Tab-separated table of C-alpha atoms in Angstrom:
chain	number	residue	atom	x	y	z
P	23	UNK	CA	130.261	-5.326	-8.361
P	24	UNK	CA	127.929	-3.431	-6.078
P	25	UNK	CA	128.473	-0.177	-7.940
P	26	UNK	CA	127.801	-1.920	-11.241
P	27	UNK	CA	124.538	-3.233	-9.960
P	28	UNK	CA	123.535	0.209	-8.846
P	29	UNK	CA	124.214	1.605	-12.304
P	30	UNK	CA	122.104	-1.198	-13.875
P	31	UNK	CA	119.139	-0.302	-11.619
P	32	UNK	CA	119.385	3.342	-12.565
P	33	UNK	CA	119.027	2.397	-16.208
P	34	UNK	CA	115.879	0.276	-15.556
P	35	UNK	CA	113.870	2.977	-13.704
P	36	UNK	CA	113.718	5.478	-16.562
P	37	UNK	CA	112.700	2.667	-18.908
P	38	UNK	CA	109.748	1.792	-16.678
P	39	UNK	CA	108.713	5.452	-16.419
P	40	UNK	CA	108.909	5.796	-20.187
P	41	UNK	CA	106.588	2.816	-20.636
P	42	UNK	CA	104.031	4.364	-18.238
P	43	UNK	CA	103.965	7.683	-20.080
P	44	UNK	CA	103.391	5.892	-23.339
P	45	UNK	CA	100.176	4.203	-21.985
P	46	UNK	CA	98.980	7.500	-20.615
P	47	UNK	CA	99.605	9.143	-23.916
P	48	UNK	CA	97.671	6.407	-25.728
P	49	UNK	CA	94.719	6.818	-23.321
P	50	UNK	CA	94.658	10.571	-23.767
P	51	UNK	CA	94.798	10.174	-27.494
P	52	UNK	CA	91.702	7.924	-27.517
P	53	UNK	CA	89.815	10.396	-25.332
P	54	UNK	CA	90.660	13.272	-27.625
P	55	UNK	CA	89.373	11.295	-30.597
P	56	UNK	CA	85.983	10.686	-28.864
P	57	UNK	CA	85.662	14.346	-27.969
P	58	UNK	CA	86.247	15.264	-31.579
P	59	UNK	CA	83.677	12.733	-32.820
P	60	UNK	CA	80.586	14.696	-33.998
P	61	UNK	CA	77.234	13.939	-32.408
P	62	UNK	CA	74.437	12.494	-34.550
P	63	UNK	CA	72.492	15.251	-36.296
P	64	UNK	CA	68.844	15.078	-35.206
P	65	UNK	CA	66.216	16.820	-37.351
P	66	UNK	CA	62.581	17.338	-36.282
P	67	UNK	CA	59.817	17.995	-38.828
P	68	UNK	CA	57.799	20.199	-38.621
P	69	UNK	CA	60.552	22.560	-37.527
P	70	UNK	CA	60.203	25.266	-34.913
P	71	UNK	CA	60.458	28.903	-35.858
P	72	UNK	CA	58.667	32.213	-35.895
P	73	UNK	CA	55.832	31.004	-38.107
P	74	UNK	CA	53.260	28.317	-37.260
P	75	UNK	CA	53.906	24.850	-38.645
P	76	UNK	CA	51.723	23.641	-41.510
P	77	UNK	CA	49.099	20.980	-40.931
P	78	UNK	CA	48.630	17.721	-42.783
P	79	UNK	CA	51.754	15.737	-41.850
P	80	UNK	CA	52.895	13.477	-39.000
P	81	UNK	CA	55.812	14.413	-36.739
P	82	UNK	CA	59.070	13.055	-38.112
P	83	UNK	CA	62.424	12.741	-36.313
P	84	UNK	CA	65.573	11.688	-38.193
P	85	UNK	CA	69.141	11.010	-37.096
P	86	UNK	CA	72.055	11.444	-39.523
P	87	UNK	CA	75.423	9.982	-38.549
P	88	UNK	CA	73.976	7.710	-35.876
P	89	UNK	CA	70.687	6.457	-34.489
P	90	UNK	CA	67.932	7.516	-32.130
P	91	UNK	CA	67.902	5.764	-28.768
P	92	UNK	CA	64.845	7.509	-27.295
P	93	UNK	CA	62.086	9.827	-28.555
P	94	UNK	CA	59.363	11.410	-26.422
P	95	UNK	CA	56.765	13.769	-27.880
P	96	UNK	CA	54.112	15.567	-25.828
P	97	UNK	CA	51.452	18.115	-26.719
P	98	UNK	CA	50.719	21.264	-24.749
P	99	UNK	CA	48.318	19.353	-22.472
P	100	UNK	CA	51.005	16.897	-21.471
P	101	UNK	CA	49.597	13.998	-23.477
P	102	UNK	CA	52.149	11.706	-25.079
P	103	UNK	CA	52.081	11.358	-28.840
P	104	UNK	CA	52.502	7.719	-29.859
P	105	UNK	CA	54.904	6.864	-32.671
P	106	UNK	CA	57.170	4.201	-34.104
P	107	UNK	CA	60.950	3.963	-34.175
P	108	UNK	CA	62.358	2.454	-37.364
P	109	UNK	CA	64.155	-0.877	-37.019
P	110	UNK	CA	67.522	0.740	-37.823
P	111	UNK	CA	66.934	3.543	-35.307
P	112	UNK	CA	67.473	6.194	-37.951
P	113	UNK	CA	63.970	7.683	-37.776
P	114	UNK	CA	60.798	8.011	-35.681
P	115	UNK	CA	57.323	8.880	-37.003
P	116	UNK	CA	54.158	9.737	-35.079
P	117	UNK	CA	51.127	7.528	-35.632
P	118	UNK	CA	48.875	10.532	-36.279
P	119	UNK	CA	49.171	13.899	-37.946
P	120	UNK	CA	49.778	17.149	-36.088
P	121	UNK	CA	46.651	18.807	-34.732
P	122	UNK	CA	45.581	22.422	-35.224
P	123	UNK	CA	46.811	25.159	-32.873
P	124	UNK	CA	48.894	22.790	-30.753
P	125	UNK	CA	52.391	23.166	-29.315
P	126	UNK	CA	54.525	20.024	-29.353
P	127	UNK	CA	57.710	19.335	-27.388
P	128	UNK	CA	60.077	16.737	-28.850
P	129	UNK	CA	62.830	15.285	-26.631
P	130	UNK	CA	65.392	13.013	-28.234
P	131	UNK	CA	68.400	10.940	-27.263
P	132	UNK	CA	70.826	9.762	-29.921
P	133	UNK	CA	74.139	7.960	-30.337
P	134	UNK	CA	76.586	8.672	-33.151
P	135	UNK	CA	78.270	5.929	-35.166
P	136	UNK	CA	81.371	6.541	-33.047
P	137	UNK	CA	79.403	6.065	-29.834
P	138	UNK	CA	78.916	9.683	-28.768
P	139	UNK	CA	75.653	10.214	-26.894
P	140	UNK	CA	73.613	13.401	-27.127
P	141	UNK	CA	70.283	14.844	-26.018
P	142	UNK	CA	68.146	17.571	-27.574
P	143	UNK	CA	64.765	19.294	-27.172
P	144	UNK	CA	62.730	20.944	-29.932
P	145	UNK	CA	59.349	22.696	-29.879
P	146	UNK	CA	56.941	23.876	-32.557
P	147	UNK	CA	53.369	25.188	-32.755
P	148	UNK	CA	50.920	24.337	-35.525
P	149	UNK	CA	48.700	26.765	-37.388
P	150	UNK	CA	44.987	27.434	-36.824
P	151	UNK	CA	42.925	26.413	-39.906
P	152	UNK	CA	39.947	28.375	-41.205
P	153	UNK	CA	37.514	25.661	-40.040
P	154	UNK	CA	37.544	23.027	-37.316
P	155	UNK	CA	35.389	20.093	-38.377
P	156	UNK	CA	33.557	18.447	-35.482
P	157	UNK	CA	31.225	15.485	-35.500
P	158	UNK	CA	28.170	14.085	-33.746
P	159	UNK	CA	28.120	10.339	-33.198
P	160	UNK	CA	25.154	7.997	-32.871
P	161	UNK	CA	24.819	5.931	-30.683
P	162	UNK	CA	26.111	7.964	-27.786
P	163	UNK	CA	28.926	6.700	-25.615
P	164	UNK	CA	27.716	4.029	-23.203
P	165	UNK	CA	24.281	3.698	-24.813
P	166	UNK	CA	22.428	0.390	-25.163
P	167	UNK	CA	20.617	0.083	-28.505
P	168	UNK	CA	18.711	-2.309	-30.726
P	169	UNK	CA	20.071	-4.972	-33.057
P	170	UNK	CA	19.535	-2.868	-36.194
P	171	UNK	CA	21.477	0.179	-35.024
P	172	UNK	CA	24.075	1.600	-37.423
P	173	UNK	CA	27.041	3.684	-36.305
P	174	UNK	CA	26.313	7.140	-37.676
P	175	UNK	CA	28.768	10.053	-37.754
P	176	UNK	CA	27.455	13.475	-38.782
P	177	UNK	CA	29.987	16.177	-39.718
P	178	UNK	CA	29.689	19.900	-39.004
P	179	UNK	CA	31.305	20.889	-42.308
P	180	UNK	CA	31.282	19.277	-45.762
P	181	UNK	CA	33.755	16.482	-46.492
P	182	UNK	CA	35.567	16.818	-49.814
P	183	UNK	CA	35.258	13.764	-52.043
P	184	UNK	CA	39.027	13.361	-52.303
P	185	UNK	CA	39.353	13.380	-48.479
P	186	UNK	CA	36.833	10.629	-47.775
P	187	UNK	CA	39.115	7.631	-48.216
P	188	UNK	CA	41.634	8.889	-45.629
P	189	UNK	CA	38.868	9.723	-43.150
P	190	UNK	CA	37.261	6.321	-43.632
P	191	UNK	CA	40.605	4.581	-43.023
P	192	UNK	CA	40.973	6.481	-39.739
P	193	UNK	CA	37.669	5.074	-38.403
P	194	UNK	CA	37.915	1.633	-36.783
P	195	UNK	CA	35.111	-0.573	-35.472
P	196	UNK	CA	35.757	-3.558	-33.225
P	197	UNK	CA	33.225	-5.767	-31.523
P	198	UNK	CA	32.933	-8.736	-29.241
P	199	UNK	CA	31.911	-11.036	-30.833
P	200	UNK	CA	33.359	-9.987	-34.189
P	201	UNK	CA	30.724	-8.702	-36.630
P	202	UNK	CA	31.336	-8.035	-40.325
P	203	UNK	CA	30.322	-4.603	-41.563
P	204	UNK	CA	31.312	-1.616	-43.713
P	205	UNK	CA	31.317	2.185	-43.806
P	206	UNK	CA	29.184	4.054	-46.313
P	207	UNK	CA	28.931	7.769	-47.154
P	208	UNK	CA	25.471	9.286	-46.755
P	209	UNK	CA	23.805	12.660	-47.278
P	210	UNK	CA	21.867	13.352	-44.108
P	211	UNK	CA	18.274	14.651	-44.199
P	212	UNK	CA	19.685	17.946	-42.863
P	213	UNK	CA	21.901	18.268	-45.930
P	214	UNK	CA	25.116	17.586	-44.013
P	215	UNK	CA	27.663	14.897	-44.868
P	216	UNK	CA	27.527	11.691	-42.873
P	217	UNK	CA	29.282	8.334	-42.753
P	218	UNK	CA	27.509	5.260	-41.356
P	219	UNK	CA	28.772	1.789	-40.490
P	220	UNK	CA	26.284	-1.049	-40.654
P	221	UNK	CA	26.768	-4.732	-40.009
P	222	UNK	CA	26.194	-7.108	-42.905
P	223	UNK	CA	23.384	-8.654	-40.875
P	224	UNK	CA	21.765	-7.507	-37.643
P	225	UNK	CA	23.921	-7.338	-34.523
P	226	UNK	CA	23.723	-10.300	-32.139
P	227	UNK	CA	22.129	-9.319	-28.825
P	228	UNK	CA	24.738	-8.516	-26.178
P	229	UNK	CA	27.481	-7.431	-28.599
P	230	UNK	CA	30.018	-4.939	-27.203
P	231	UNK	CA	31.107	-2.358	-29.787
P	232	UNK	CA	34.010	0.118	-29.786
P	233	UNK	CA	34.585	2.893	-32.309
P	234	UNK	CA	37.980	4.585	-32.584
P	235	UNK	CA	38.281	7.623	-34.828
P	236	UNK	CA	41.901	8.700	-35.296
P	237	UNK	CA	40.857	11.916	-37.026
P	238	UNK	CA	43.030	14.500	-35.249
P	239	UNK	CA	45.025	16.526	-37.788
P	240	UNK	CA	43.290	15.101	-40.879
P	241	UNK	CA	42.278	17.523	-43.632
P	242	UNK	CA	38.527	17.332	-44.313
P	243	UNK	CA	38.662	19.651	-47.324
P	244	UNK	CA	37.620	23.265	-47.945
P	245	UNK	CA	40.214	24.595	-45.462
P	246	UNK	CA	38.869	22.390	-42.670
P	247	UNK	CA	40.686	20.042	-40.277
P	248	UNK	CA	39.790	17.743	-37.405
P	249	UNK	CA	41.268	18.906	-34.117
P	250	UNK	CA	41.041	15.677	-32.123
P	251	UNK	CA	40.331	11.960	-32.103
P	252	UNK	CA	36.946	10.480	-31.220
P	253	UNK	CA	36.340	7.291	-29.223
P	254	UNK	CA	33.052	5.823	-28.028
P	255	UNK	CA	31.543	2.496	-27.016
P	256	UNK	CA	28.052	1.048	-26.932
P	257	UNK	CA	26.206	-2.205	-26.303
P	258	UNK	CA	23.587	-4.094	-28.287
P	259	UNK	CA	20.575	-4.887	-26.130
P	260	UNK	CA	17.731	-7.373	-26.499
P	261	UNK	CA	16.667	-8.597	-29.946
P	262	UNK	CA	13.327	-6.782	-30.335
P	263	UNK	CA	11.790	-6.112	-33.747
P	264	UNK	CA	8.399	-5.329	-35.242
P	265	UNK	CA	6.696	-6.136	-38.551
P	266	UNK	CA	3.735	-4.164	-39.908
P	267	UNK	CA	1.453	-5.865	-42.409
P	268	UNK	CA	-0.435	-3.008	-44.043
P	269	UNK	CA	-3.497	-4.866	-45.501
P	270	UNK	CA	-4.245	-6.654	-42.207
P	271	UNK	CA	-3.786	-3.486	-40.089
P	272	UNK	CA	-1.421	-5.284	-37.711
P	273	UNK	CA	1.938	-4.797	-36.062
P	274	UNK	CA	3.565	-7.948	-34.710
P	275	UNK	CA	6.291	-7.760	-32.073
P	276	UNK	CA	9.198	-10.244	-32.140
P	277	UNK	CA	11.669	-11.088	-29.377
P	278	UNK	CA	14.620	-13.298	-30.308
P	279	UNK	CA	12.872	-14.105	-33.588
P	280	UNK	CA	9.609	-15.274	-32.000
P	281	UNK	CA	6.260	-13.409	-32.080
P	282	UNK	CA	5.303	-12.085	-28.649
P	283	UNK	CA	2.243	-9.963	-29.399
P	284	UNK	CA	0.132	-8.260	-32.044
P	285	UNK	CA	-1.240	-4.715	-32.121
P	286	UNK	CA	-3.955	-3.413	-34.405
P	287	UNK	CA	-3.561	-0.011	-35.993
P	288	UNK	CA	-4.064	2.108	-39.060
P	289	UNK	CA	-1.307	2.608	-41.634
P	290	UNK	CA	-1.195	5.184	-44.426
P	291	UNK	CA	-4.149	5.740	-46.713
P	292	UNK	CA	-4.033	4.880	-50.449
P	293	UNK	CA	-3.192	8.551	-51.046
P	294	UNK	CA	-0.364	8.587	-48.458
P	295	UNK	CA	0.723	4.955	-48.068
P	296	UNK	CA	3.244	4.012	-45.388
P	297	UNK	CA	6.729	3.599	-46.803
P	298	UNK	CA	7.893	0.014	-47.125
P	299	UNK	CA	11.106	-1.800	-46.267
P	300	UNK	CA	13.063	-2.073	-43.036
P	301	UNK	CA	13.166	1.106	-40.944
P	302	UNK	CA	15.313	1.780	-37.871
P	303	UNK	CA	13.928	3.440	-34.751
P	304	UNK	CA	15.890	6.696	-34.641
P	305	UNK	CA	14.361	8.460	-31.614
P	306	UNK	CA	11.295	8.556	-29.353
P	307	UNK	CA	9.131	11.171	-27.626
P	308	UNK	CA	6.672	10.562	-24.811
P	309	UNK	CA	4.533	13.454	-26.077
P	310	UNK	CA	4.561	15.341	-29.355
P	311	UNK	CA	2.417	17.642	-31.476
P	312	UNK	CA	1.645	16.312	-34.954
P	313	UNK	CA	2.041	19.267	-37.329
P	314	UNK	CA	0.772	18.746	-40.876
P	315	UNK	CA	3.106	21.413	-42.265
P	316	UNK	CA	6.156	19.235	-41.492
P	317	UNK	CA	5.079	16.612	-44.041
P	318	UNK	CA	3.807	18.882	-46.812
P	319	UNK	CA	0.135	19.152	-45.821
P	320	UNK	CA	0.049	22.840	-44.981
P	321	UNK	CA	-2.038	23.807	-41.949
P	322	UNK	CA	-4.520	20.934	-42.158
P	323	UNK	CA	-4.028	19.737	-38.577
P	324	UNK	CA	-2.210	20.216	-35.284
P	325	UNK	CA	-2.815	17.200	-33.061
P	326	UNK	CA	-1.311	16.128	-29.744
P	327	UNK	CA	-0.049	12.546	-29.569
P	328	UNK	CA	1.664	10.387	-26.967
P	329	UNK	CA	4.255	7.619	-27.116
P	330	UNK	CA	5.740	8.588	-30.459
P	331	UNK	CA	8.359	6.276	-32.003
P	332	UNK	CA	10.229	7.928	-34.889
P	333	UNK	CA	11.269	5.950	-37.960
P	334	UNK	CA	12.124	8.385	-40.788
P	335	UNK	CA	13.286	11.987	-40.464
P	336	UNK	CA	10.530	13.006	-42.904
P	337	UNK	CA	7.739	11.938	-40.557
P	338	UNK	CA	7.008	8.204	-40.579
P	339	UNK	CA	6.113	7.460	-36.959
P	340	UNK	CA	4.398	4.928	-34.730
P	341	UNK	CA	2.116	6.860	-32.382
P	342	UNK	CA	-1.153	7.110	-30.519
P	343	UNK	CA	-4.067	8.422	-32.592
P	344	UNK	CA	-6.979	8.990	-30.187
P	345	UNK	CA	-8.746	11.087	-32.817
P	346	UNK	CA	-9.015	8.126	-35.206
P	347	UNK	CA	-12.308	6.266	-34.867
P	348	UNK	CA	-11.271	3.540	-37.379
P	349	UNK	CA	-8.062	2.185	-35.799
P	350	UNK	CA	-7.383	-1.365	-36.891
P	351	UNK	CA	-10.170	-1.227	-39.482
P	352	UNK	CA	-9.168	1.320	-42.118
P	353	UNK	CA	-5.747	2.523	-43.249
P	354	UNK	CA	-6.405	6.248	-43.183
P	355	UNK	CA	-3.295	7.964	-41.816
P	356	UNK	CA	-0.867	10.224	-43.685
P	357	UNK	CA	1.871	7.584	-43.662
P	358	UNK	CA	2.260	6.811	-39.967
P	359	UNK	CA	0.960	3.791	-38.070
P	360	UNK	CA	-1.615	5.029	-35.559
P	361	UNK	CA	-2.753	3.059	-32.508
P	362	UNK	CA	-4.679	3.421	-29.290
P	363	UNK	CA	-2.760	5.231	-26.566
P	364	UNK	CA	-2.215	2.066	-24.558
P	365	UNK	CA	-0.918	0.134	-27.575
P	366	UNK	CA	1.347	3.037	-28.570
P	367	UNK	CA	2.838	2.921	-25.069
P	368	UNK	CA	3.292	-0.824	-25.376
P	369	UNK	CA	5.281	-0.594	-28.617
P	370	UNK	CA	7.154	2.506	-27.339
P	371	UNK	CA	8.428	0.463	-24.396
P	372	UNK	CA	9.121	-2.652	-26.465
P	373	UNK	CA	11.242	-1.096	-29.233
P	374	UNK	CA	14.560	0.490	-28.174
P	375	UNK	CA	16.304	3.054	-30.341
P	376	UNK	CA	18.149	1.087	-33.003
P	377	UNK	CA	15.563	-1.677	-33.316
P	378	UNK	CA	13.918	-2.338	-36.687
P	379	UNK	CA	10.370	-2.046	-37.983
P	380	UNK	CA	9.645	-3.757	-41.290
P	381	UNK	CA	6.672	-2.555	-43.347
P	382	UNK	CA	5.259	-5.205	-45.662
P	383	UNK	CA	2.682	-5.243	-48.462
P	384	UNK	CA	2.325	-1.481	-48.770
P	385	UNK	CA	1.274	0.193	-52.009
P	386	UNK	CA	3.965	2.852	-51.589
P	387	UNK	CA	6.553	2.888	-54.375
P	388	UNK	CA	8.762	5.534	-52.756
P	389	UNK	CA	12.273	4.392	-51.840
P	390	UNK	CA	13.336	5.868	-48.527
P	391	UNK	CA	16.763	7.474	-48.818
P	392	UNK	CA	19.391	6.158	-46.408
P	393	UNK	CA	19.924	9.642	-44.969
P	394	UNK	CA	16.211	10.059	-44.161
P	395	UNK	CA	16.787	8.804	-40.631
P	396	UNK	CA	18.975	5.769	-39.929
P	397	UNK	CA	17.699	3.957	-43.003
P	398	UNK	CA	20.722	1.752	-43.749
P	399	UNK	CA	18.530	-1.361	-44.135
P	400	UNK	CA	16.756	0.089	-47.156
P	401	UNK	CA	19.697	-1.239	-49.208
P	402	UNK	CA	21.044	-4.756	-49.531
P	403	UNK	CA	24.632	-5.582	-48.566
P	404	UNK	CA	26.012	-5.240	-52.093
P	405	UNK	CA	24.368	-1.837	-52.570
P	406	UNK	CA	25.633	-0.644	-49.216
P	407	UNK	CA	29.259	-1.605	-49.944
P	408	UNK	CA	29.230	0.664	-52.999
P	409	UNK	CA	28.926	3.667	-50.674
P	410	UNK	CA	32.437	3.122	-49.294
P	411	UNK	CA	35.191	5.460	-50.498
P	412	UNK	CA	37.523	2.421	-50.344
P	413	UNK	CA	35.483	0.128	-52.594
């Protein structure tokens, strides 16, 4: 009986060992299957290589046979490149296009459909274009300006007509409070291309404005590209305006829509009448030499003036005219509005850059071109909207 029991136990032990080996074998088999599972194939575009990557496209990352779990892209200055991961995790695309002569590092993490995780790093460098297109923005960052101020962007190099819509889309204006407005393409007095944004109506005093130009990597045409983005902010100051009534020889100052003072002066003569419409103060000089050759009058005069407020680029100014013995009596200037030195200082201090000066009842029939200064108010809202490349 005892011996029989011992034989029975001997038979049970090998059975138990056999069961344990079977589990181990199953576990090893599963591990071998995972090891054999291919990792997701991650492709980065533009691709690295011996030649520089072409411009004009965003950075694209795709995963075949799985999905992306993390993507980090940095440029050669260490700045992160923002982008969006698709809902299914199969692709990632940068929000902007690649910039000229820049090295990018792309780090990815992915998981295959079978669960295998993988990491990879890729680098590429973009080409240097023939031209880098830069811009000059008005107002300047942090500036406080008048209620008629447009946003004006002047380009170093010409902008091809077929590139304007994309550039315009990349320029964003936000304000607090919200103000309706639109971009319009302009030929600057210098001959360069320009794009301006003007509100439908004048800015409310105190408005905070931000401009974001996501231009980096965009083709501007004629072998030119933008190398970076542009961001700037400005504030709308007090609501100061002026109105010139030519026949009565007067300039009336307005603050918050109410008259606060009148100045007598002399506008343009019948031969050179002051241009009409709403002008925008574009710049100011405390002292300046009036040179007749700059407005097509040869070498007729060279006169020193103080407290000069510039309206048009072609030479319509508000300024002191101490040489004029008929100020406030006769309109005898060559298109400017001349005043006594003290009155010129008064209006110089009252009108900030970006404020408006409306000229009424002039005999001038010349239409001032929008690019002749910051003359966006020479057109009505409907006319201005036609200047957009997105109309």
